[in-house]
PDB file of C-alpha atoms and ligand atoms in Angstrom:
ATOM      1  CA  UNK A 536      65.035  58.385 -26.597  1.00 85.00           C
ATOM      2  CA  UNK A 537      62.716  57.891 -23.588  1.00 91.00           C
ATOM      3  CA  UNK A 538      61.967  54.475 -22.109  1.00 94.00           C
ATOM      4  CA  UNK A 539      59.357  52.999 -19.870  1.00 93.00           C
ATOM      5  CA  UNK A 540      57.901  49.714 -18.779  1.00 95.00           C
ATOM      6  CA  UNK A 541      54.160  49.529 -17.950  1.00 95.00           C
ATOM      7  CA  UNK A 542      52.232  46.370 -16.648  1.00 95.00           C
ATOM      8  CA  UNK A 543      48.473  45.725 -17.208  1.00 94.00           C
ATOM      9  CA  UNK A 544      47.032  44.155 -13.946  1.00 91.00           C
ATOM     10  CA  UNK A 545      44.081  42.519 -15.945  1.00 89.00           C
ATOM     11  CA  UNK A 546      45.550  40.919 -18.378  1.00 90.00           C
ATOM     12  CA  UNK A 547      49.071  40.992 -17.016  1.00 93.00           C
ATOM     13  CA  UNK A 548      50.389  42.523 -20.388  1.00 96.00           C
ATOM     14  CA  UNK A 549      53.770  44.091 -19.929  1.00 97.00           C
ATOM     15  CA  UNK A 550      54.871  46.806 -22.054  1.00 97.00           C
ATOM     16  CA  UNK A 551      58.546  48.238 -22.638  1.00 97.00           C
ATOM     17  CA  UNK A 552      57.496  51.528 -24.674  1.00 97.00           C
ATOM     18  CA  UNK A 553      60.609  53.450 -26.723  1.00 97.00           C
ATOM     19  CA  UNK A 554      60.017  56.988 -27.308  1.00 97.00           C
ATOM     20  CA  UNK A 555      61.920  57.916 -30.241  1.00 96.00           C
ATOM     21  CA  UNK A 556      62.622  61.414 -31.599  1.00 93.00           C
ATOM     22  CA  UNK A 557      61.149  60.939 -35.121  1.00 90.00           C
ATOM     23  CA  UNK A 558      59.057  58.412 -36.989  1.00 88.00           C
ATOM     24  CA  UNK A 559      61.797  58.663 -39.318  1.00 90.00           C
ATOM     25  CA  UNK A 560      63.390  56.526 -36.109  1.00 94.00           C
ATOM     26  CA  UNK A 561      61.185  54.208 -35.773  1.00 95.00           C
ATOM     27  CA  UNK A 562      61.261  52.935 -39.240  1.00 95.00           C
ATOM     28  CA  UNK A 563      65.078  52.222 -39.101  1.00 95.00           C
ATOM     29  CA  UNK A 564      65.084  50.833 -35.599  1.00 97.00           C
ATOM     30  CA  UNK A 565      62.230  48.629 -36.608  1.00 97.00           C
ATOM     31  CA  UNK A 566      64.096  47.549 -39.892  1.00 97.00           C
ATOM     32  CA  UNK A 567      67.034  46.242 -37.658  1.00 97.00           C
ATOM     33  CA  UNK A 568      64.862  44.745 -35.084  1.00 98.00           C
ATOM     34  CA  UNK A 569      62.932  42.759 -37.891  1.00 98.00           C
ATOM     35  CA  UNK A 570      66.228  41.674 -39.443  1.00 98.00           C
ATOM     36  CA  UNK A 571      67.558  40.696 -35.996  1.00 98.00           C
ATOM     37  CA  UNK A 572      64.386  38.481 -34.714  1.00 98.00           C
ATOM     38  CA  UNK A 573      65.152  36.923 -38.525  1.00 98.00           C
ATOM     39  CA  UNK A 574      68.956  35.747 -38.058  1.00 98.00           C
ATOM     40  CA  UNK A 575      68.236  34.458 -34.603  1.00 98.00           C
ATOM     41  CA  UNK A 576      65.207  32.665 -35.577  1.00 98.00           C
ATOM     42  CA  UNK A 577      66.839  31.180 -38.827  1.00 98.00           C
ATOM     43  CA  UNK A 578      69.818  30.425 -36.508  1.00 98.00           C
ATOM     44  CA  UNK A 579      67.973  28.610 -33.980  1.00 98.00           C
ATOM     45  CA  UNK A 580      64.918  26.833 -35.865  1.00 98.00           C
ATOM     46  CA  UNK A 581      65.596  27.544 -39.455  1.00 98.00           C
ATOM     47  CA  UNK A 582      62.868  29.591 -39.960  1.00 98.00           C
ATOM     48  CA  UNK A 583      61.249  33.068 -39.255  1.00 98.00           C
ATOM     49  CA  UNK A 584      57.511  33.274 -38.908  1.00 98.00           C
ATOM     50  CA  UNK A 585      56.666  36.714 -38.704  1.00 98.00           C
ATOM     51  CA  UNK A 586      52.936  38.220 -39.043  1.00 98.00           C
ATOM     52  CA  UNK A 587      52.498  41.196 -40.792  1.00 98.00           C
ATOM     53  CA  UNK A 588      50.369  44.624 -40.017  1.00 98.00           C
ATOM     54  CA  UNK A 589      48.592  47.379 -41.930  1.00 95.00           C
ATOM     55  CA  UNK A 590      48.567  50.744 -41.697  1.00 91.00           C
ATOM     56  CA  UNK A 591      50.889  53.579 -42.423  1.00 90.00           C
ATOM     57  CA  UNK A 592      53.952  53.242 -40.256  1.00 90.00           C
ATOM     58  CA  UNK A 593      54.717  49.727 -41.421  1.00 95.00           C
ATOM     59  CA  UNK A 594      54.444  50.781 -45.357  1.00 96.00           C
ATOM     60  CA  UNK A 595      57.624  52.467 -44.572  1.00 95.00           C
ATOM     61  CA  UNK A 596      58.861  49.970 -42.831  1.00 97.00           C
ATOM     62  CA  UNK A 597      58.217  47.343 -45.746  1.00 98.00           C
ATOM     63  CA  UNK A 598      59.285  49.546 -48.147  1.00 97.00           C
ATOM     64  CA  UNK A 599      62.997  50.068 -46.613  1.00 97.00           C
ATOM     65  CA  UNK A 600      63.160  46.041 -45.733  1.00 98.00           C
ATOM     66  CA  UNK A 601      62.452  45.664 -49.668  1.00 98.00           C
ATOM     67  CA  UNK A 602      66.295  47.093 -50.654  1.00 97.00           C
ATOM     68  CA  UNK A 603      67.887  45.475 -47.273  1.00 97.00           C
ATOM     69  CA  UNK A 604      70.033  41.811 -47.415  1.00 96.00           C
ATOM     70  CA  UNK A 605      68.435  39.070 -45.733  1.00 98.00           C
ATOM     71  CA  UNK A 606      68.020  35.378 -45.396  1.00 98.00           C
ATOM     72  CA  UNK A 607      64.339  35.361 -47.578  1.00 98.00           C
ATOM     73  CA  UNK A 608      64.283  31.840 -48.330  1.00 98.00           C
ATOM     74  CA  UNK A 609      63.666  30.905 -44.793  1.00 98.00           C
ATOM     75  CA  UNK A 610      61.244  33.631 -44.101  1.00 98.00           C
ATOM     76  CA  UNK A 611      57.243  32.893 -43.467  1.00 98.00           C
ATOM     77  CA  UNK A 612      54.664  35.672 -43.771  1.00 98.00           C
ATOM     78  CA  UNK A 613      51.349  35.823 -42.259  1.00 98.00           C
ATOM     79  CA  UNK A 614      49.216  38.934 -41.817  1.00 98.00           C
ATOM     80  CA  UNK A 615      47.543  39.831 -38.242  1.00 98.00           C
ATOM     81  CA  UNK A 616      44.113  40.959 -40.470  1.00 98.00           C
ATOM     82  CA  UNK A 617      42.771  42.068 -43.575  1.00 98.00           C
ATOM     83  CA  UNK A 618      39.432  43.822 -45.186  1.00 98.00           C
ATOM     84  CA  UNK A 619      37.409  41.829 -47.403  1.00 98.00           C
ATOM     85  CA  UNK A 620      37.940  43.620 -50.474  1.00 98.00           C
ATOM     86  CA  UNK A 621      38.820  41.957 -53.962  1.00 98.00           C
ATOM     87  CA  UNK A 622      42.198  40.445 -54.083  1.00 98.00           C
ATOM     88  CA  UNK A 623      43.895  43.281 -56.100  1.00 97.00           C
ATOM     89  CA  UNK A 624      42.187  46.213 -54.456  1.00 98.00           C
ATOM     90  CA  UNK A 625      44.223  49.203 -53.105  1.00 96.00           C
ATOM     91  CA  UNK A 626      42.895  49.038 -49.351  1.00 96.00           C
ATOM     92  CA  UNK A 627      43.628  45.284 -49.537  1.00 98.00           C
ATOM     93  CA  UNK A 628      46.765  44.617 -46.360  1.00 98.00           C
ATOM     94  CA  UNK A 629      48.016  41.939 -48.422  1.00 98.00           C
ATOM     95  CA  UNK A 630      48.378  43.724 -51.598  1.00 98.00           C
ATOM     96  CA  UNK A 631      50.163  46.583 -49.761  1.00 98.00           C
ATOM     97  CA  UNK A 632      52.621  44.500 -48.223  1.00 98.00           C
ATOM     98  CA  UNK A 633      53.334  42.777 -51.885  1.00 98.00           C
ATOM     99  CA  UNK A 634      53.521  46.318 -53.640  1.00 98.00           C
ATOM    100  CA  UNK A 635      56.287  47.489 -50.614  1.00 98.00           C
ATOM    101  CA  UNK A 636      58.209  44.803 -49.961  1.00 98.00           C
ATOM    102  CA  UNK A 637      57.251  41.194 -50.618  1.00 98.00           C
ATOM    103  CA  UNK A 638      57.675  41.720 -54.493  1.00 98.00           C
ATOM    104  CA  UNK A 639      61.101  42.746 -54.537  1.00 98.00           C
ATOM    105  CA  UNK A 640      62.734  40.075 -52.442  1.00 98.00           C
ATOM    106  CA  UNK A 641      62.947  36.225 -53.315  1.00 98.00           C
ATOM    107  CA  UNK A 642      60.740  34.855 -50.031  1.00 98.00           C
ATOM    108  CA  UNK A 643      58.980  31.835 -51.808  1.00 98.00           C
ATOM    109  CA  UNK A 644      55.924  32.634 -53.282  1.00 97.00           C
ATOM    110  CA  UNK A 645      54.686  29.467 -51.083  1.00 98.00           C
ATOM    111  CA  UNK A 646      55.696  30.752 -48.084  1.00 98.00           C
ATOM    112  CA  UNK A 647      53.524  34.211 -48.315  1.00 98.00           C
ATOM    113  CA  UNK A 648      50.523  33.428 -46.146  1.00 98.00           C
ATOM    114  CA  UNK A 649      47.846  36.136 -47.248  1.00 98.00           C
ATOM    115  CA  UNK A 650      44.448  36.056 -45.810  1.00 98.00           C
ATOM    116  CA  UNK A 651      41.570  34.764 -48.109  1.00 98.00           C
ATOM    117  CA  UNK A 652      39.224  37.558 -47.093  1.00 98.00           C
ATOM    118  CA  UNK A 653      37.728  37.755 -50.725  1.00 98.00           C
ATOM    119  CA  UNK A 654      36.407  34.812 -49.939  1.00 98.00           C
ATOM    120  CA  UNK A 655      34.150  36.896 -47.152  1.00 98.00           C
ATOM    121  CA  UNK A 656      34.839  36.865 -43.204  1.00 98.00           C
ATOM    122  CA  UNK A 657      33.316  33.417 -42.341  1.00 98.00           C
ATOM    123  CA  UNK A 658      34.776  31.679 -45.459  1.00 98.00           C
ATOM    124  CA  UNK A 659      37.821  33.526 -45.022  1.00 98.00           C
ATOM    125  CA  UNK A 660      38.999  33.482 -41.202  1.00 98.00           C
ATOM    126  CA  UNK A 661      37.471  29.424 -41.375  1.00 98.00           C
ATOM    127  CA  UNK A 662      40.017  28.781 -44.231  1.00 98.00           C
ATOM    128  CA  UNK A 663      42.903  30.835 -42.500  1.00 98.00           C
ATOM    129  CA  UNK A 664      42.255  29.415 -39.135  1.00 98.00           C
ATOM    130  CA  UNK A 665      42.795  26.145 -40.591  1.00 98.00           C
ATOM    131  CA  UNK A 666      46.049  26.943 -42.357  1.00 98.00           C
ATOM    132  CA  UNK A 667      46.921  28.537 -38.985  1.00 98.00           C
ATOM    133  CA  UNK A 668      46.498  25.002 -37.320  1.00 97.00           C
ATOM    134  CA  UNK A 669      49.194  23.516 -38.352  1.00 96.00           C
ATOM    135  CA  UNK A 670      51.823  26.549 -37.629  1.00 98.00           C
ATOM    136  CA  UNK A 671      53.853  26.818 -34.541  1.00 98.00           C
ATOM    137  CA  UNK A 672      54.251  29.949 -32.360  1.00 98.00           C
ATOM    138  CA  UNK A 673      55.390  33.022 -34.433  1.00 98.00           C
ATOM    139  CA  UNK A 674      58.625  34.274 -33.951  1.00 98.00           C
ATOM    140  CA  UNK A 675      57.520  38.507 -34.600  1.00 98.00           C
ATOM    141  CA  UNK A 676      54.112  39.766 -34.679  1.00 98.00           C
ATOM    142  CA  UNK A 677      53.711  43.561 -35.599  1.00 98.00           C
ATOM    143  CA  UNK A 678      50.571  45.425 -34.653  1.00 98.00           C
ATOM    144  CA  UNK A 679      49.680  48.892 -35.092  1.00 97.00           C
ATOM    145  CA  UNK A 680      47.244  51.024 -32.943  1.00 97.00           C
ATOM    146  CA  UNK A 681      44.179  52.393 -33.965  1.00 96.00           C
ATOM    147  CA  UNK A 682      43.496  55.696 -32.672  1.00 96.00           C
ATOM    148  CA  UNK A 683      39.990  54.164 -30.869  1.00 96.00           C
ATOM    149  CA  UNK A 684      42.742  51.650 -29.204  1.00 96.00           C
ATOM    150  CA  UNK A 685      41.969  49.013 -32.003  1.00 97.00           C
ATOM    151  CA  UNK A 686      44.699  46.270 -32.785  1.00 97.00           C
ATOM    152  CA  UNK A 687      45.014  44.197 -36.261  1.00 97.00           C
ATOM    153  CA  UNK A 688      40.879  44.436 -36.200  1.00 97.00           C
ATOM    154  CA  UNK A 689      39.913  44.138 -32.906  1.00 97.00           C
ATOM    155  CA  UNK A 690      38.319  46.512 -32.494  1.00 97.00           C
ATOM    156  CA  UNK A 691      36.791  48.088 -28.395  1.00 95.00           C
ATOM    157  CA  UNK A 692      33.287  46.443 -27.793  1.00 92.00           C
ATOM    158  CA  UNK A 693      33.379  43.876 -30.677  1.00 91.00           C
ATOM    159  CA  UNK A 694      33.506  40.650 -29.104  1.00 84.00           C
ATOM    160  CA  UNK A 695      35.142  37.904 -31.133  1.00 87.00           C
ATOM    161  CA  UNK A 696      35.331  34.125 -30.211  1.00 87.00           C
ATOM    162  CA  UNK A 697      38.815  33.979 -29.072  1.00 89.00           C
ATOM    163  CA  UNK A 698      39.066  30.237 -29.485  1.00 91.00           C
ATOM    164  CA  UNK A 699      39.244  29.910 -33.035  1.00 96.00           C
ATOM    165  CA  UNK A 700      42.893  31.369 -34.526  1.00 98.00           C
ATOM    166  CA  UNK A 701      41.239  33.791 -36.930  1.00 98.00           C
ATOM    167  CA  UNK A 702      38.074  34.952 -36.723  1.00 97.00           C
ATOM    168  CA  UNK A 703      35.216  36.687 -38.784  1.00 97.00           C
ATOM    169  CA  UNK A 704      34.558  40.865 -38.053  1.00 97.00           C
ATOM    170  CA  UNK A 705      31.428  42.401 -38.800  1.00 96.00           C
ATOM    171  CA  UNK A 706      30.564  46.362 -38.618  1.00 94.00           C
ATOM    172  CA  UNK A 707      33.705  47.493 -37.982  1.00 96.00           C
ATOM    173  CA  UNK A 708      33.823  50.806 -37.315  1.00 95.00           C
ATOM    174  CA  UNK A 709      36.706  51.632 -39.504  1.00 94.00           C
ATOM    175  CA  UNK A 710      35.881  50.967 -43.148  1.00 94.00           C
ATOM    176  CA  UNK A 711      35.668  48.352 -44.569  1.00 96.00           C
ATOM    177  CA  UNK A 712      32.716  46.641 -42.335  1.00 97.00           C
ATOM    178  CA  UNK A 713      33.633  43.460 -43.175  1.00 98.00           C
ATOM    179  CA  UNK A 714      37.439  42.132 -41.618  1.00 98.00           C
ATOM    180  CA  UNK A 715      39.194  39.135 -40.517  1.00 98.00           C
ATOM    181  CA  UNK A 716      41.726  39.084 -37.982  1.00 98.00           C
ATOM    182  CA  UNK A 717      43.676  36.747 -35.701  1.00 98.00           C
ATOM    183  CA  UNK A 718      42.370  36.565 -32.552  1.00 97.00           C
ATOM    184  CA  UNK A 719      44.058  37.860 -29.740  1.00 96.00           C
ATOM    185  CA  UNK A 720      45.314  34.297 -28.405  1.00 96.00           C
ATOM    186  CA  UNK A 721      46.865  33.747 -31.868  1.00 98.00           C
ATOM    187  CA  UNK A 722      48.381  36.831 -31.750  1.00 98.00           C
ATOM    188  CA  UNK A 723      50.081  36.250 -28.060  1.00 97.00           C
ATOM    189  CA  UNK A 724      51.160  32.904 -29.144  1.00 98.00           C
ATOM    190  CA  UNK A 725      54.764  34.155 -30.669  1.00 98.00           C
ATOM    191  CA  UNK A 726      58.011  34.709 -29.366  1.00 98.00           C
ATOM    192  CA  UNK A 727      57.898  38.673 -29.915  1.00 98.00           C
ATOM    193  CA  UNK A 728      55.268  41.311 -30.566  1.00 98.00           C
ATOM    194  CA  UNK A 729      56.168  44.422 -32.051  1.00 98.00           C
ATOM    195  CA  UNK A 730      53.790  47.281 -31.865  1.00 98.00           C
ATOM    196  CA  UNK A 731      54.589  50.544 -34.113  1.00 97.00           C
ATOM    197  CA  UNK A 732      52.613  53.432 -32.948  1.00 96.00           C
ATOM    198  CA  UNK A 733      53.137  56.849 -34.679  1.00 95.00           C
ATOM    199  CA  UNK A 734      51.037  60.405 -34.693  1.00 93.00           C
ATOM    200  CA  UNK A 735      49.346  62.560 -32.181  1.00 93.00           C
ATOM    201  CA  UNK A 736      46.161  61.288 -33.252  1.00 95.00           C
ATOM    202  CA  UNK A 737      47.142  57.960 -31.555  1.00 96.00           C
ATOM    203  CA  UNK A 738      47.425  59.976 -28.003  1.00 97.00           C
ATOM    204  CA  UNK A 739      44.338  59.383 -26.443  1.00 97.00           C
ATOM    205  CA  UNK A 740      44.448  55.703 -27.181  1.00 97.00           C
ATOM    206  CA  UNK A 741      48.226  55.042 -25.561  1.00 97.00           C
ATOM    207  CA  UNK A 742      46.706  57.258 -22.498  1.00 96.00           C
ATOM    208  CA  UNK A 743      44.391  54.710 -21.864  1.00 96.00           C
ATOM    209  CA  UNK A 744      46.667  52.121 -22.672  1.00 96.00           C
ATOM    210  CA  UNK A 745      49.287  53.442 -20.042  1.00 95.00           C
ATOM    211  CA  UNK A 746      46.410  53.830 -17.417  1.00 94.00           C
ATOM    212  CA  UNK A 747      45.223  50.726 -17.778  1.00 93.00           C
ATOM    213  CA  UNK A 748      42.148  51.275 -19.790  1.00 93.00           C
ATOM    214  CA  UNK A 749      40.813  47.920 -21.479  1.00 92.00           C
ATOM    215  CA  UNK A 750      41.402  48.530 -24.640  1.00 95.00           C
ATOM    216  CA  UNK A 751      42.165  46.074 -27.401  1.00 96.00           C
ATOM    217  CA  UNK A 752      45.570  46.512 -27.737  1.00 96.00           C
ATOM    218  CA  UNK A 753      46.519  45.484 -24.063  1.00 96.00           C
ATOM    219  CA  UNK A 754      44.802  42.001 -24.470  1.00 95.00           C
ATOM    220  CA  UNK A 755      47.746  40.717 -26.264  1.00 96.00           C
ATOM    221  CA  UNK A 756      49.977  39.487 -23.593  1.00 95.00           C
ATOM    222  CA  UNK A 757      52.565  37.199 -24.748  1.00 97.00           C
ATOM    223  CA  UNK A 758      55.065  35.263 -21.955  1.00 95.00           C
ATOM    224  CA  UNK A 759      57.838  37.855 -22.877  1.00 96.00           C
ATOM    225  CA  UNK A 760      56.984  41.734 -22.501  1.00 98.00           C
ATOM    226  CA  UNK A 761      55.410  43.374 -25.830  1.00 98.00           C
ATOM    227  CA  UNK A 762      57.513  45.922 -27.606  1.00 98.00           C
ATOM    228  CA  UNK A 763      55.764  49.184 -28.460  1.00 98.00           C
ATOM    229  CA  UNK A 764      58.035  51.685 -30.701  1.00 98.00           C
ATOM    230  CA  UNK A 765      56.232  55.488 -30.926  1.00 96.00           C
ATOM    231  CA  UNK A 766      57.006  58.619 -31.882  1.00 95.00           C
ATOM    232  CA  UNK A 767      54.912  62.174 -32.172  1.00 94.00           C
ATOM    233  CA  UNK A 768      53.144  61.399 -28.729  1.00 94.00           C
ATOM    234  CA  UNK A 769      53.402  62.111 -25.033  1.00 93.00           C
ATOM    235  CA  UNK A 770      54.614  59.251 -22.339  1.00 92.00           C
ATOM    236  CA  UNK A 771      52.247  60.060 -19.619  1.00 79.00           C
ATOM    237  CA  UNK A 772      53.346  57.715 -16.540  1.00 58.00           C
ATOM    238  CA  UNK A 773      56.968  58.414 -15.608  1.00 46.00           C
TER     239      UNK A 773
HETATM  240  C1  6PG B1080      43.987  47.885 -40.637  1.00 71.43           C
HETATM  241  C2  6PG B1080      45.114  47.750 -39.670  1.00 71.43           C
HETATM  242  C3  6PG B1080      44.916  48.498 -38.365  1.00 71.43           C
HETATM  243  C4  6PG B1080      46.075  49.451 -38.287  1.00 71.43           C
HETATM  244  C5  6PG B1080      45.846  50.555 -37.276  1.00 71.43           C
HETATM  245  C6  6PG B1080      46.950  51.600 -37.346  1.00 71.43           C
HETATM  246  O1  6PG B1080      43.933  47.043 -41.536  1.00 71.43           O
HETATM  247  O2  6PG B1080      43.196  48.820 -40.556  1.00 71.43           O
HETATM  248  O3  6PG B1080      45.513  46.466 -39.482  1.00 71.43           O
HETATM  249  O4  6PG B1080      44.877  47.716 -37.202  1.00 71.43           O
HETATM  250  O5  6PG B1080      47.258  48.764 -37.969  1.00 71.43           O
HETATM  251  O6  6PG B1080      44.615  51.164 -37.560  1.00 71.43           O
HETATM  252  O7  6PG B1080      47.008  52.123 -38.660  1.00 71.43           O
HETATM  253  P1  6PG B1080      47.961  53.356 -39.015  1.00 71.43           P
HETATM  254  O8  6PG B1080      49.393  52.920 -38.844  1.00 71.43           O
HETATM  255  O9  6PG B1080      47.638  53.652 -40.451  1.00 71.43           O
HETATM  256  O10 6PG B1080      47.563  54.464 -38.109  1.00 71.43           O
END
């Protein structure tokens, strides 16, 4: 298992990358740090607010969680972005995560915060960012990387109004078009981040993270240093 630690000058991310032998690794070792962020944040504030991703690696991830003992009653679930697709269609993030995971364990139906986006992005992200209002900082955010460097759905060259909580995509270049996501300040404002990065198609994008390339997924700089588990890629800067 290979460590590093990288910091971003510009926007003064800091990065504590785990190189692990397998994805098969990551999922487990993602699975107990989920669980672990969980019982301390119950502990402490009786409550976990975690924020969800799509994508491949995490299905595994949510699929192992779904057989695993926890605390669900106190758990809240939010998603980091979604495609606006009907509510029940395959490619939806939030049906995914239900189908996995969040269908097999008792978290209150009530406390399952899926993203309206078949309302459409501006009715959508306007109705989410509202909801998000009136929630504190997250205790776990996971993110995934795109292999263009792309986070949740920010996505390199698409500007987004980073003052509003959630906000409305257009033309994304990774199907569907039409997306909302959290903003990157929403996304920073959380005790953890967890970022699960697996393949060698992702290579090109974690060179440019590790070289300080501005891509989206080194604007989220939380106060504590972001967590990035990979496997099936190269660490370039040790
Ligand atoms: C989406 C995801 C997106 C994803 C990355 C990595 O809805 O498209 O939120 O940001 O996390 O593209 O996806 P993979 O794990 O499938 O490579």
């Amino acid at each position: 298992m290979q460590k590093t630690r990288y910091k971003n000058s510009r926007s003064g991310q800091v990065s504590d990358w785990t190189l692990f032998e397998h994805a098969s690794a990551i999922e487990e070792a993602a699975c107990n740090r989920i669980l672990d962020a969980a019982k301390s944040a119950i502990q402490a504030r009786g409550q976990f607010l975690i924020v969800l991703a799509g994508g491949t690696t995490p299905k595994k991830i949510y699929q192992q969680l779904a057989s695993m003992p926890a605390d669900w009653a106190h758990w809240h679930v939010f998603h980091n972005d979604d495609r606006c697709l009907p509510v029940d269609h395959p490619e939806r993030n939030s049906k995914m995560a239900r189908d996995a995971w969040l269908n097999h364990v008792p978290i209150p139906q009530t406390q399952i915060y899926d993203i309206p986006a078949e309302l459409g992005n501006v009715a959508g992200a306007a109705q989410y960012a509202q909801l998000l209002s009136t929630v504190p900082s997250f205790d776990l955010v996971l993110l995934g990387l795109g292999e263009d460097g792309h986070t949740a759905s920010l996505f390199p060259g698409h500007a987004i109004d980073n003052r509003a909580a959630a906000v409305p995509v257009f033309d994304a270049p990774k199907p569907p078009p039409e997306r909302i996501t959290m903003s990157q300040q929403r996304l920073s404002d959380t005790r953890a981040v967890l970022f699960l990065v697996t393949g060698s198609g992702k290579q090109a994008a974690v060179d440019q993270w590790l070289a300080g390339v501005d891509i989206p997924a080194t604007v989220i700089a939380p106060p504590q240093p972001v967590e990035v588990y990979c496997a099936d890629i190269r660490l370039s800067c040790n």
